[in-house]
Amino acid sequence: MKFVYSFKEGNKDMKDLLGGKGANLAEMVNIGLPVPSGFTVTTEGCNKYYADNEVISDDVINQIFEKLNELEQLSGKRMGDSDNPLLLSVRSGSRASMPGMMDTILNLGLSDKTAEEFANRHGDKRFIYDSYRRFIQMFSDVVKGYPKQHFEKIISELKKEKGITDDLDLTADDMYDLTRKFKDVYFSLDGEEFPQDPKVQLIESITAVFRSWNNERAIIYRRMNDIPNSWGTAVNIQEMVYGNSGNNSGTGVAFTRNPATGENKLYGEYLINAQGEDVVAGIRTPQSIDTLANIMPEVYEEFSKYSRKLENHYKDMQDMEFTIENGKLFMLQTRNGKRTAHAALKIAVDLIDEGLITEEEALLKVEPNQLDQLLHPNFDLEALKNATAIARGLAASPGAATGQIYFTAEDVTEASKKGIVAILVREDTSPEDIQGMNDAIGILTSRGGMTSHAAVVARGMGRCCVSGCDSLKIDLNNKTLTAKNGKVFNEGDYLSLDGSTGNVYGEKIKTKEPEISGDFEKFMAIADKFRTLGVRANADTVREAKQALAYGVEGIGLCRTEHMFFEENRVFSVRKMIITDDEEVRNEAINEILPMQRQDFEGLFEVMDRKSVTIRYLDPPLHEFLPHTGKEINDLAKALNMTDSEVKSRIEGLKEVNPMMGHRGCRIAITYPEIAVMQTRAIIEAAINVSKKGIKPVPEIMIPLISDLSELKYIKKIVVDTAKEVMKETGVNVDYHIGTMVETPRAALLADEVAKEADFFSFGTNDLTQMTYGFSRDDASKFLTDYYDKSIFERDPFAKLDQEGVGHLVEMAVKKGKSTNPNIHLGICGEHGGEPSSVEFFHKVGLDYVSCSPFRVPIARLAAAQAKIKEQL
Ligand code: ADP
Ligand code: MG
Ligand code: MG
């Protein structure tokens, strides 16, 4: 089996085998760019190393030496030769770029003898010993794992002694001196001399690259980015070129376009007389690439030419590394460059305009989740650099927030009335905190997962939220927050939250408002041309509905009416309704809510003129509405002519052992049909009222959490009878549809039955996931981390749809539903509606639309377009 390929034998499509760096080096050779010669040990070689108990087999070693031989012939240089020694770089490179995996080794092949003789002959002692000391430094770090500080300390001591700050002011003798000292340190650390045989140096270095595949940083990075352990890394061995051989040499990195703005102009930096990582290491301040045009005009011209050539060849913005040796340019790396969302859109649109790529290709180039950056405020990157996090929780809802902390929703609301920018800090939130959550700039909780109340509501509102930050101790009585490092924050102190990383900072950090540029619009319009899957939003208020429209929805896929019950002036009526035994009192209370509810719907219908508004009937367990404080209980008792203790015992009676499986969803309307009557009345009356103003309402009435057809039938009859009554009273007819959520496994299993009575299904994948796995959305985050740590689960099924299990139920329910009701309209309104891989799945199984939080609408639109394009590939 072939484990080693020379660059000439590879190409860009061989990333699996040669790694990204190796494949692209080969490709650059193929298209005629000046690349130092070399060869690549394959990822299969790495896997074989592990299969052979972490030994490089003789077969692989022989293949390496064979290629080394070829390289010596080709270059006319020999390893260990003191006349003209071949020096090498050893570079890792897996399929996906993995920052932090391992560092590169440069100048491999130098020894005491070659350095000395080479220096004598070459004449530039400084250059030779600079190279040798770098090699010892890198070899010690990468191969031996010796701490870098040992070496850095020696350099800084020497500079101090000599009163200089710039490495360039170190003389030839200094470099010689450093080399000697480095070797002494090397010896002192393990009692072993620095290896003098170049072949030993080489094999040890290759082994180190293989080993680095399984270092801790690499494993963590792979877990975070869904990269399988089985991929392995390749190793590239390449002839050195010397950017540190004087003032006519240098090294740099550049992008074919600006990676921050997308501007079509070469962007990059370089350093004269420098090697390797000097440019990024920050030892010296690099120069902007533009200035190379003045210093070395020909080299600059040549580099610009290659830059254009590479971009045309790869049809994408490139990130390149280069070195200049005595005025001659060498290309050392190219890859598709990382970029901000803003730049990604500009580049995609520009590349279409330039005729370089098709619209389909452009759509596939942008990672949907990246659009998130454009829809929320972000931290000023410079300001963020100087901040240190005090804690890290879940990145529950993206964006950045800086504000003063308050510990209750009411305090936030009070503060915000005074113009204070407030952050709500709670152990967790509940529906009565809605107002405060809305008034806060950000939300921080110490408990709860990605689908906790705080997380779901915050995402819906587009509020930045960090949830489940359990290293923070919250003391509600004293209104303090204590970080793990012991620092105490009081009410009114500043915190900053990064909802995109989960980081919490104990200070003010400057933020920037989102900018939605023209390219964003253009790009989304292209996406809409291709997608066939509809995109709706989960929106409960007029403000959210407007937001959703601005982000391009075709309707509201989920309006949760319970949020409307929680508003301050309403919750009292709701409480009366729940607590009373007296049907008359209950009807009275419900009638107090009716006009408010009607007004809510009128507002939504008006904003969503001609677009569907799917309204879910009251869903949450009733006890969520109950009063807590003595005063609240007393007020309620008075209004209901009950004693405090009677009210308390009613509250006690409503408590449930497992509310998630309790008296909620359609079960509420079955116990209290009056509520369904009222909600129907509010919807139909609202529809009639707005239609008189020339607006076309499209109400879709959605019954939650059914598990049996008879539940749906029972409530449907209430809806139909009430609607008829209202239309008769008013003499006006309006169209409406009745459907149900499919969110219990039983409803999915019996979907063919259920579909007979439903105009539409909407898959409630949050509950469906909870009930399919049998673990609670509220508690799962407590043990799921153990699942990830033990590789039992790779990802959170509440965030990414479990396509095998939950997805199987969805697919089956789609088929069954269509079998008895071919016209049934199908959607999904769980959190998964805004997650790209889940959206692709929903497209594939034939849903008509997905519904997600307004702030994920552009992501869903792009993901839907990509799903369609991929299907046709
Ligand atoms: P990374 O993946 O961290 O970018 P590289 O393997 O690209 O690591 O190496 C880092 C730097 O080392 C390169 O940008 C280049 O400056 C230098 N380098 C690598 N190979 C050579 C070589 N053959 N000649 C000169 N410099 C090299
Ligand atoms: Mg590189
Ligand atoms: Mg539900």
Coordinates of N, CA and C in Angstrom, one line a residue, residues 358-448:
T358 N -21.8 30.0 -10.1 CA -23.2 30.1 -10.3 C -23.9 30.5 -9.0
E359 N -25.2 30.8 -9.1 CA -26.0 31.2 -7.9 C -26.0 30.0 -6.9
E360 N -26.2 28.8 -7.5 CA -26.2 27.6 -6.6 C -24.9 27.4 -5.8
E361 N -23.8 27.6 -6.6 CA -22.5 27.5 -5.9 C -22.4 28.5 -4.8
A362 N -22.8 29.7 -5.1 CA -22.7 30.8 -4.1 C -23.5 30.5 -2.9
L363 N -24.7 30.0 -3.1 CA -25.6 29.6 -1.9 C -24.9 28.6 -1.1
L364 N -24.3 27.6 -1.7 CA -23.7 26.5 -0.9 C -22.4 26.9 -0.2
K365 N -21.9 28.1 -0.6 CA -20.6 28.5 0.1 C -20.8 29.1 1.4
V366 N -22.0 29.6 1.7 CA -22.2 30.3 3.0 C -22.9 29.3 4.0
E367 N -22.2 29.3 5.2 CA -22.7 28.4 6.2 C -23.9 29.1 6.9
P368 N -25.1 28.5 6.8 CA -26.3 29.2 7.3 C -26.2 29.8 8.7
N369 N -25.6 29.0 9.6 CA -25.5 29.5 11.0 C -24.7 30.8 11.1
Q370 N -23.8 31.0 10.1 CA -23.0 32.2 10.2 C -23.8 33.5 10.1
L371 N -25.0 33.4 9.4 CA -25.8 34.6 9.2 C -26.2 35.2 10.6
D372 N -26.2 34.3 11.6 CA -26.6 34.7 12.9 C -25.8 36.0 13.4
Q373 N -24.5 36.0 13.0 CA -23.7 37.2 13.3 C -24.3 38.5 12.9
L374 N -25.1 38.4 11.8 CA -25.6 39.7 11.2 C -26.8 40.2 11.9
L375 N -27.4 39.3 12.7 CA -28.7 39.6 13.2 C -28.8 40.1 14.7
H376 N -27.6 40.1 15.3 CA -27.6 40.5 16.7 C -26.4 41.5 16.9
P377 N -26.5 42.3 18.0 CA -25.3 43.1 18.3 C -24.2 42.2 18.6
N378 N -23.0 42.7 18.4 CA -21.8 42.0 18.7 C -20.8 42.8 19.5
F379 N -19.9 42.1 20.2 CA -18.8 42.9 20.9 C -17.9 43.5 19.9
D380 N -17.4 44.7 20.2 CA -16.3 45.2 19.5 C -15.1 44.3 19.7
L381 N -14.5 43.8 18.6 CA -13.5 42.8 18.7 C -12.2 43.3 19.5
E382 N -11.9 44.5 19.3 CA -10.7 45.1 20.0 C -11.0 45.1 21.5
A383 N -12.2 45.6 21.8 CA -12.5 45.7 23.2 C -12.6 44.3 23.9
L384 N -13.0 43.3 23.1 CA -13.2 41.9 23.6 C -11.8 41.3 23.9
K385 N -10.8 41.7 23.1 CA -9.5 41.1 23.3 C -8.9 41.4 24.7
N386 N -9.3 42.5 25.2 CA -8.7 42.9 26.5 C -9.5 42.4 27.7
A387 N -10.6 41.7 27.4 CA -11.5 41.2 28.5 C -11.2 39.8 28.9
T388 N -11.4 39.4 30.1 CA -11.3 38.0 30.5 C -12.6 37.5 31.1
A389 N -13.0 36.3 30.7 CA -14.3 35.8 31.1 C -14.2 35.4 32.6
I390 N -15.3 35.6 33.3 CA -15.3 35.1 34.7 C -16.1 33.8 34.8
A391 N -16.8 33.4 33.8 CA -17.6 32.2 33.8 C -18.0 31.9 32.4
R392 N -18.4 30.6 32.2 CA -18.9 30.2 30.9 C -20.1 29.3 31.1
G393 N -21.2 29.7 30.4 CA -22.4 28.9 30.4 C -22.7 28.4 29.0
L394 N -24.0 28.1 28.7 CA -24.4 27.7 27.4 C -24.7 28.9 26.5
A395 N -24.2 28.8 25.3 CA -24.5 29.9 24.3 C -26.0 29.8 23.9
A396 N -26.9 30.3 24.7 CA -28.3 29.9 24.6 C -29.0 30.8 23.5
S397 N -28.6 32.1 23.4 CA -29.2 32.9 22.4 C -28.2 34.0 22.1
P398 N -27.9 34.1 20.8 CA -26.7 34.8 20.4 C -26.8 36.3 20.5
G399 N -25.7 37.0 20.4 CA -25.6 38.4 20.5 C -24.7 38.8 21.7
A400 N -24.5 40.1 21.8 CA -23.7 40.5 22.9 C -24.4 41.6 23.7
A401 N -24.2 41.5 25.0 CA -24.9 42.5 25.9 C -24.0 43.0 27.0
T402 N -24.0 44.3 27.2 CA -23.3 44.9 28.3 C -24.4 45.7 29.1
G403 N -24.4 45.4 30.4 CA -25.4 46.2 31.2 C -25.2 46.0 32.7
Q404 N -26.1 46.6 33.4 CA -26.1 46.5 34.9 C -27.0 45.4 35.3
I405 N -26.6 44.6 36.3 CA -27.4 43.5 36.7 C -28.5 43.7 37.7
Y406 N -29.6 43.0 37.5 CA -30.7 43.0 38.4 C -31.2 41.6 38.6
F407 N -31.7 41.3 39.8 CA -32.0 39.9 40.1 C -33.5 39.5 40.1
T408 N -34.4 40.5 39.8 CA -35.7 40.0 39.5 C -36.2 40.8 38.3
A409 N -37.2 40.2 37.7 CA -37.8 40.7 36.5 C -38.3 42.1 36.7
E410 N -39.0 42.3 37.9 CA -39.6 43.6 38.3 C -38.5 44.6 38.4
D411 N -37.4 44.3 39.0 CA -36.3 45.2 39.2 C -35.7 45.7 37.8
V412 N -35.7 44.7 36.9 CA -35.2 45.1 35.6 C -36.1 46.1 34.9
T413 N -37.4 45.8 35.0 CA -38.4 46.7 34.4 C -38.3 48.1 35.0
E414 N -38.2 48.1 36.4 CA -38.1 49.4 37.1 C -36.8 50.1 36.5
A415 N -35.7 49.4 36.5 CA -34.5 50.0 36.1 C -34.6 50.5 34.6
S416 N -35.2 49.7 33.8 CA -35.2 50.1 32.4 C -36.1 51.4 32.2
K417 N -37.1 51.5 33.1 CA -37.9 52.7 33.0 C -37.1 54.0 33.3
K418 N -36.1 53.8 34.1 CA -35.2 54.9 34.4 C -34.1 55.1 33.3
G419 N -34.2 54.3 32.3 CA -33.2 54.4 31.2 C -31.9 53.6 31.4
I420 N -32.0 52.7 32.4 CA -30.8 51.9 32.7 C -30.8 50.7 31.8
V421 N -29.7 50.4 31.2 CA -29.5 49.2 30.4 C -29.3 48.0 31.3
A422 N -30.2 47.1 31.4 CA -30.2 46.1 32.5 C -30.0 44.7 32.0
I423 N -29.3 43.9 32.7 CA -29.2 42.5 32.5 C -30.0 41.7 33.6
L424 N -30.8 40.8 33.2 CA -31.6 40.0 34.2 C -30.7 38.8 34.6
V425 N -30.5 38.7 35.9 CA -29.7 37.5 36.4 C -30.7 36.7 37.2
R426 N -30.9 35.4 36.9 CA -31.7 34.6 37.7 C -31.2 33.2 37.7
E427 N -31.6 32.4 38.7 CA -31.3 31.0 38.7 C -31.9 30.3 37.4
D428 N -33.2 30.6 37.3 CA -33.9 30.2 36.0 C -35.1 31.2 35.9
T429 N -35.7 31.2 34.7 CA -36.8 32.1 34.5 C -38.1 31.3 34.4
S430 N -39.2 32.0 34.6 CA -40.5 31.4 34.4 C -41.4 32.4 33.6
P431 N -42.5 31.9 33.2 CA -43.3 32.8 32.3 C -43.6 34.1 32.9
E432 N -43.7 34.3 34.2 CA -44.1 35.6 34.7 C -42.9 36.6 34.6
D433 N -41.8 36.1 34.2 CA -40.6 37.0 34.1 C -40.6 37.7 32.7
I434 N -41.6 37.3 31.9 CA -41.5 37.8 30.5 C -41.3 39.3 30.3
Q435 N -42.0 40.0 31.1 CA -41.9 41.5 30.9 C -40.4 41.9 31.2
G436 N -39.9 41.4 32.3 CA -38.5 41.8 32.6 C -37.5 41.3 31.6
M437 N -37.8 40.1 31.1 CA -36.9 39.5 30.0 C -36.9 40.4 28.8
N438 N -38.1 40.9 28.5 CA -38.2 41.8 27.4 C -37.5 43.1 27.6
D439 N -37.6 43.6 28.8 CA -37.0 44.9 29.1 C -35.5 44.8 29.3
A440 N -34.9 43.6 29.5 CA -33.5 43.4 29.7 C -32.8 43.4 28.3
I441 N -31.5 43.8 28.4 CA -30.7 43.7 27.1 C -30.1 42.3 27.0
G442 N -30.0 41.6 28.1 CA -29.5 40.2 28.1 C -30.0 39.5 29.3
I443 N -29.9 38.1 29.2 CA -30.4 37.3 30.3 C -29.3 36.3 30.7
L444 N -29.1 36.1 32.0 CA -28.1 35.2 32.5 C -28.8 34.3 33.5
T445 N -28.7 33.0 33.3 CA -29.2 32.0 34.3 C -28.2 31.1 34.7
S446 N -28.3 30.6 36.0 CA -27.3 29.7 36.5 C -27.8 28.2 36.3
R447 N -29.1 28.1 35.9 CA -29.6 26.7 35.7 C -30.2 26.6 34.3
G448 N -30.5 25.4 33.8 CA -31.3 25.2 32.6 C -30.5 25.1 31.3

